[in-house]
Coordinates of C-alpha atoms in Angstrom, one line a residue:
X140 CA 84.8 92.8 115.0
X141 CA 83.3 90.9 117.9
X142 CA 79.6 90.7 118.1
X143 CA 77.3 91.3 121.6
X144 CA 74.2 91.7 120.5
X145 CA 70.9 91.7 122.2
X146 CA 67.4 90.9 120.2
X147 CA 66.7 87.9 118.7
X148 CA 63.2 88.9 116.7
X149 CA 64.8 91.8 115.8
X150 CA 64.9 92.7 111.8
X151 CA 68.6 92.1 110.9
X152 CA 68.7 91.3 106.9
X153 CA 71.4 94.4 106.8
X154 CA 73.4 93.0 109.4
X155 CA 75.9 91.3 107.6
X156 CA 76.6 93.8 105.8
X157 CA 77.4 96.1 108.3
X158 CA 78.9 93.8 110.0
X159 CA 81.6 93.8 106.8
X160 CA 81.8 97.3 106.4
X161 CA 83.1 97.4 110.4
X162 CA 85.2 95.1 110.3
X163 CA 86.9 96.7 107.3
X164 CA 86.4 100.4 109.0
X165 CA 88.1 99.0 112.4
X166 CA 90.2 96.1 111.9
X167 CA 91.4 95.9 108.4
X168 CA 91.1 99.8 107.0
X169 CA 90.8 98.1 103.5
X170 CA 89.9 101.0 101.8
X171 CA 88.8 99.1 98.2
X172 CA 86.6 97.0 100.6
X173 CA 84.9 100.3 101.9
X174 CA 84.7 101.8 98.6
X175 CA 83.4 98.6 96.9
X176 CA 80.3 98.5 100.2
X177 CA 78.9 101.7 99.0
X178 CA 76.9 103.4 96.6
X179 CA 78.4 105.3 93.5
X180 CA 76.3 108.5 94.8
X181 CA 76.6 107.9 98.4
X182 CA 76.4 110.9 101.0
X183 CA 78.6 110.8 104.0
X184 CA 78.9 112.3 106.7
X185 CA 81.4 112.2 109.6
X186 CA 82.9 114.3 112.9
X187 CA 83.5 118.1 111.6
X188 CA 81.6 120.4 109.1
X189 CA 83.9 119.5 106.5
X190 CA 83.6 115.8 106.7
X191 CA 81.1 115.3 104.5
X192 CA 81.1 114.0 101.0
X193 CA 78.0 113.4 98.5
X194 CA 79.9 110.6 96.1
X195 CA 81.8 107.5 96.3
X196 CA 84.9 109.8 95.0
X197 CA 84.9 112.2 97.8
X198 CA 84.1 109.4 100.0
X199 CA 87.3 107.4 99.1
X200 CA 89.4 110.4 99.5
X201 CA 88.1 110.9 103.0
X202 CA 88.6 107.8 103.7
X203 CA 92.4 107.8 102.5
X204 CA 93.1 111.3 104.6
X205 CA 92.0 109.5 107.7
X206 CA 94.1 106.6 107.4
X207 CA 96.9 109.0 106.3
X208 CA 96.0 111.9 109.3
X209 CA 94.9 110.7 112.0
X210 CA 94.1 106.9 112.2
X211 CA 95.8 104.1 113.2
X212 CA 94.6 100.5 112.4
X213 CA 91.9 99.9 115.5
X214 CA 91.1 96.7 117.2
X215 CA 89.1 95.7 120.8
X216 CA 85.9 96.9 119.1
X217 CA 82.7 95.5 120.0
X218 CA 79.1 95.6 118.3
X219 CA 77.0 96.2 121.5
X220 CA 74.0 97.5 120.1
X221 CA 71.9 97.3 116.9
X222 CA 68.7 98.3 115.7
X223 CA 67.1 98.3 112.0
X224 CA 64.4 99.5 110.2
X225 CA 62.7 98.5 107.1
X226 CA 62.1 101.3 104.5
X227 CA 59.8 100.4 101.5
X228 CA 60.7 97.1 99.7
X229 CA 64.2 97.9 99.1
X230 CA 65.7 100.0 101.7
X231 CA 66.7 99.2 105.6
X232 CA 67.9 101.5 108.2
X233 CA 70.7 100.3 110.8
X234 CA 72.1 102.4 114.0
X235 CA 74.9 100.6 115.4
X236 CA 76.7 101.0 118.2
X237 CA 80.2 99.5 118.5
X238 CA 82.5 100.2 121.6
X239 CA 86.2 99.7 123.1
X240 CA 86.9 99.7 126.6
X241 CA 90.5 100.2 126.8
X242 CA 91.3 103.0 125.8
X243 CA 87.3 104.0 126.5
X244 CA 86.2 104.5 122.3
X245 CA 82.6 104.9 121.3
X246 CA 81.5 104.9 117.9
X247 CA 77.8 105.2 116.3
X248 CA 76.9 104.3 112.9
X249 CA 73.9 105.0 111.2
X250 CA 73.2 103.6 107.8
X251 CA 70.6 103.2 105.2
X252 CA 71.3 100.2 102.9
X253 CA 69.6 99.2 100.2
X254 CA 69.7 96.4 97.4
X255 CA 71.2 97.5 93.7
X256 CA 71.3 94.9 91.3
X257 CA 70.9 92.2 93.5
X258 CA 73.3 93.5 95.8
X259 CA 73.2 95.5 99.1
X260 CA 75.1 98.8 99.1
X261 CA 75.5 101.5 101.9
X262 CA 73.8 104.5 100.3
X263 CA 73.8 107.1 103.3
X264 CA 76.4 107.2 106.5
X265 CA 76.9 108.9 109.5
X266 CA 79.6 108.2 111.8
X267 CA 80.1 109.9 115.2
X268 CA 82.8 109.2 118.4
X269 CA 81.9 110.1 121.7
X270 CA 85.5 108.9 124.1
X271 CA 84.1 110.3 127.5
X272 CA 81.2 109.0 129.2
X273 CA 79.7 112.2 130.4
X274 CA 79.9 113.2 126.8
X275 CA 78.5 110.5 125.5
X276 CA 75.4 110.4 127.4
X277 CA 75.2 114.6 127.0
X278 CA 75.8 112.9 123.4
X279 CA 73.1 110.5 123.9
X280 CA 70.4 113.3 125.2
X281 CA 70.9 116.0 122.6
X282 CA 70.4 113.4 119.7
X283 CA 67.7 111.9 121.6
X284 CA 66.2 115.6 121.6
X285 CA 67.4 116.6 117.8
X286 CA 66.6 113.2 115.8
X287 CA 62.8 113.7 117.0
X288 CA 62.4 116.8 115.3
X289 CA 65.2 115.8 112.4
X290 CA 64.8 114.1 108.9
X291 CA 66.7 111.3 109.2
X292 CA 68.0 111.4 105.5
X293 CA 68.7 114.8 105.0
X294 CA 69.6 115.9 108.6
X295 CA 66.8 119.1 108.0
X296 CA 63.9 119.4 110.2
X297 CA 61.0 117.1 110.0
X298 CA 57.4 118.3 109.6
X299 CA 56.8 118.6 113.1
X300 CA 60.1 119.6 114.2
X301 CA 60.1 122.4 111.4
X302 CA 56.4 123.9 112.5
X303 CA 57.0 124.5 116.1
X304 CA 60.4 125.5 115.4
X305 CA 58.6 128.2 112.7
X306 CA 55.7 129.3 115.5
X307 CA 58.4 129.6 117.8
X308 CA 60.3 132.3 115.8
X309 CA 58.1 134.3 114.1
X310 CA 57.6 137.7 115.0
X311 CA 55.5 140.3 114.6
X312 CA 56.6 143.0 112.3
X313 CA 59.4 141.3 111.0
X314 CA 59.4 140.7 107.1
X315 CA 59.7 136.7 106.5
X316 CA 59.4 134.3 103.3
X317 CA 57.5 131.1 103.5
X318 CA 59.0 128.7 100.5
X319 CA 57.3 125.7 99.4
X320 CA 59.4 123.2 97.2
X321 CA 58.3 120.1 95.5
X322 CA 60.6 118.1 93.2
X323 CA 58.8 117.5 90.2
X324 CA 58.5 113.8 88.4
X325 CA 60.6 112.5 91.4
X326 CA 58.6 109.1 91.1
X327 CA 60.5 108.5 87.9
X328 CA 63.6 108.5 89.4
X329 CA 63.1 106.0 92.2
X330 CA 61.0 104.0 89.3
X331 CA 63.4 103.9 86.9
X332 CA 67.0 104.5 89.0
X333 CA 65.9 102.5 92.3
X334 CA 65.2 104.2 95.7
X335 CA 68.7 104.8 96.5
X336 CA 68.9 107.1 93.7
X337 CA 66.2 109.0 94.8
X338 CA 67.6 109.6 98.6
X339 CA 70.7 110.8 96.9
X340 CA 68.8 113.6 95.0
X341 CA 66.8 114.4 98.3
X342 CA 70.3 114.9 100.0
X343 CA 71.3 116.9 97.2
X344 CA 68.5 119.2 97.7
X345 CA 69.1 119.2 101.6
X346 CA 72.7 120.1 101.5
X347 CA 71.8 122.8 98.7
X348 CA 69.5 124.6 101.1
X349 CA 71.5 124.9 103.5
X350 CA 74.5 126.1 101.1
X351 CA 71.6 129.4 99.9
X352 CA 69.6 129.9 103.3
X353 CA 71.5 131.3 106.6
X354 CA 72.3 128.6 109.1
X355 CA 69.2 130.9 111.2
X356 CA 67.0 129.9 108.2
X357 CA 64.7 127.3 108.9
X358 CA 64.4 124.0 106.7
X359 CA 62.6 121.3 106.4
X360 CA 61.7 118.3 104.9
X361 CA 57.6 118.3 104.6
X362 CA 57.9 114.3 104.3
X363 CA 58.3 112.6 100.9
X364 CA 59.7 115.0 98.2
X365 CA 58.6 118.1 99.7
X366 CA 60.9 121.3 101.5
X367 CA 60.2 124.4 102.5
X368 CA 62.3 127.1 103.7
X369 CA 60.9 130.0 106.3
X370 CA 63.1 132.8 106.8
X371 CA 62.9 136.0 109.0
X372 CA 64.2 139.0 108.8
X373 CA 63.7 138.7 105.0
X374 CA 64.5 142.6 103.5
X375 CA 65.2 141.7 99.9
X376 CA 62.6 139.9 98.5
X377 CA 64.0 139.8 94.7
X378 CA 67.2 138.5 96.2
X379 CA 65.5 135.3 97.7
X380 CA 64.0 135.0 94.4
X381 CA 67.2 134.9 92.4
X382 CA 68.8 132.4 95.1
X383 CA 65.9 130.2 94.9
X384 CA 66.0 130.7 90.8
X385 CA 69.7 129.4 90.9
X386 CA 68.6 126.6 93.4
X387 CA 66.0 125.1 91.0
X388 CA 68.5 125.4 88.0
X389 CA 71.3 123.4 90.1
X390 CA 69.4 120.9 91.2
X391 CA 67.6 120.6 87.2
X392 CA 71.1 120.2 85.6
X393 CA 72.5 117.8 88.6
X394 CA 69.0 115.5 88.3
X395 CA 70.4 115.6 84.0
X396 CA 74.0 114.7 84.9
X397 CA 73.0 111.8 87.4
X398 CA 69.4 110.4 86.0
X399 CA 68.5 111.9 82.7
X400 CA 65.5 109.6 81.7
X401 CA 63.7 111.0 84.7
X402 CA 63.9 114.6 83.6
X403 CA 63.2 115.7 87.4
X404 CA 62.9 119.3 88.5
X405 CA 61.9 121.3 91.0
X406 CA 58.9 123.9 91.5
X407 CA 58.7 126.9 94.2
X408 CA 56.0 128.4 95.4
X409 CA 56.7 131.2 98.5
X410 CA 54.3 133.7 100.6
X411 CA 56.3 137.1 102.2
X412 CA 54.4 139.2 105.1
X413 CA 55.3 141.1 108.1
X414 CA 52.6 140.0 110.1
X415 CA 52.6 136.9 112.1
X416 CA 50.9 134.1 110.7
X417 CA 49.9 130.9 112.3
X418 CA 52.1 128.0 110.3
X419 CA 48.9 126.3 108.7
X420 CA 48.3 129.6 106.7
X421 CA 51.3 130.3 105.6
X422 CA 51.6 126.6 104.6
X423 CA 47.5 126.6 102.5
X424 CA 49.1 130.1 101.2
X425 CA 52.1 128.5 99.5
X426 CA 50.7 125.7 98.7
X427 CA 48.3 127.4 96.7
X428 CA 50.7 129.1 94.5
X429 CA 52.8 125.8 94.1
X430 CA 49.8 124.0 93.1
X431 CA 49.1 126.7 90.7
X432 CA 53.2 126.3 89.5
X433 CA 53.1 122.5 88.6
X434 CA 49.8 122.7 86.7
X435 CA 51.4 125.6 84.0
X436 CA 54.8 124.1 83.4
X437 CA 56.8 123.1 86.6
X438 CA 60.5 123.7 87.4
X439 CA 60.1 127.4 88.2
X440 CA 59.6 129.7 90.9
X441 CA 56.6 132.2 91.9
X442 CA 56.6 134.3 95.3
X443 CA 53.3 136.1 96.3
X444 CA 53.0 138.5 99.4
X445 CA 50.9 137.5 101.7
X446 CA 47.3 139.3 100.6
X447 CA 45.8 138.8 104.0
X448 CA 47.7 141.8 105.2
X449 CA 46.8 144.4 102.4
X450 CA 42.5 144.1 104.3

């Protein structure tokens, strides 16, 4: 993997790394080596909804159906862009950008590494291609637009992105559900299993909502270990509840199978209305009732309507 890279100041102590795991993507298609670069709980994600994988397992499968499918040993790749980010003590975040010009090939990679046991490991990837350059820089703008409303970990709306994209579809007369969801104890597990742990259980919890809400559903990630859900039309109020019942179960006996000293769980608390409702509200509303939640016992779920509406 040639390097052409731009930024001497810039923060690079992940770098190498990536600089490994490329030339082992691209040049060599080692698989062990790819396996051995991430973590044992990784989440993946590549080109197609079914590209995905949420463990080193899956990954390594992937990984052995491309080489199998549809990918032939590559070469004439390029870094030609690279940017990281420091996250907490432990943690970076890398985009890079590596490129072929003949045949034209783009590929982005974004990463977030972190240290395990003296030892940097790829915890979270995402790999797109972009082969045309008016698709690429259509590419370019649309990720531009999404990323700044987009968790960059879970994929879900940020805060921001998630409350104008609420006030935007709310509508008057239209029964909705506001959920608030806080995972409880989740200190414990970046304490005691390391930060990568905990962004795997966020992911978990990302990719779990969007399994139980409609793609129309709106979620987000509040910032830290915070979600909430808002949904419209909502008809069936007692079927959201059992959904969301199941969710905090799932995740419960996941957090037991992966990290079982930190006896992590999750807590719900939701508004339902038919009148529209300016996002702070429904937000104070829910919060209320999640508040109330995680100081009688945690790891359940409560749904109020919305008693504005009953004046």
């Amino acid at each position: 993997m040639e390097e052409k890279v731009a930024g001497k100041n810039a923060i690079k102590e992940a770098y190498p790394v990536m600089v490994s795991f490329l030339d082992f993507y691209f040049r060599d298609r080692d698989i062990t080596k790819i396996i051995s670069m991430v973590d044992e709980n990784m989440y993946f994600v590549g080109a197609g909804r079914d590209y995905t994988a949420v463990n080193r397992g899956q990954f390594q499968r992937l990984m052995e159906r491309e080489n199998e499918e549809m990918m032939p040993i590559r070469s004439g790749y390029e870094i030609v862009s690279y940017h990281e980010e420091k996250i907490g003590e432990e943690s970076r975040r890398c985009l890079c950008k590596a490129e072929r010009k003949e045949p034209p090939s783009c590929f982005i990679f974004t990463a977030l590494v972190y240290k395990k046991k003296e030892k940097d490991v790829i915890s979270m990837l995402h790999i797109s291609r972009v082969d045309d350059a008016v698709v690429e820089m259509a590419g370019y703008i649309h990720d531009l637009i999404r990323e700044s409303s987009r968790d960059f970990l879970t994929g879900v709306y940020n805060r921001r992105g998630g409350e104008e994209r609420i006030g935007e579809v709310m509508q008057k007369g239209v029964p909705f559900v506001f959920l608030m969801l806080d995972l409880d104890d989740f200190k414990k597990v970046n304490d005691i299993y390391g930060h990568g742990a905990g962004d795997s259980m966020l992911c978990y919890m990302g990719e779990k909502l969007k399994e139980c809400f409609r793609k129309t559903d709106i979620i987000v990630r509040l910032g830290g270990d915070e979600f909430a859900v808002f949904a419209q039309p909502c008809l069936d109020i007692s079927a959201v509840k059992e959904k969301v019942d199941q969710l905090v179960f799932s995740y419960t006996e996941e957090a037991k199978r992966r990290y079982p000293l930190s006896r992590t769980s999750v807590s719900v608390g939701g508004i339902y209305g038919k009148e529209p409702e300016s996002f702070r509200k429904i937000y104070h509303m829910a919060d209320q009732i999640l508040y109330a939640i995680k100081q009688n016992g945690k790891g359940r779920c409560e749904l109020k309507e919305d008693s504005s509406e009953k004046r």
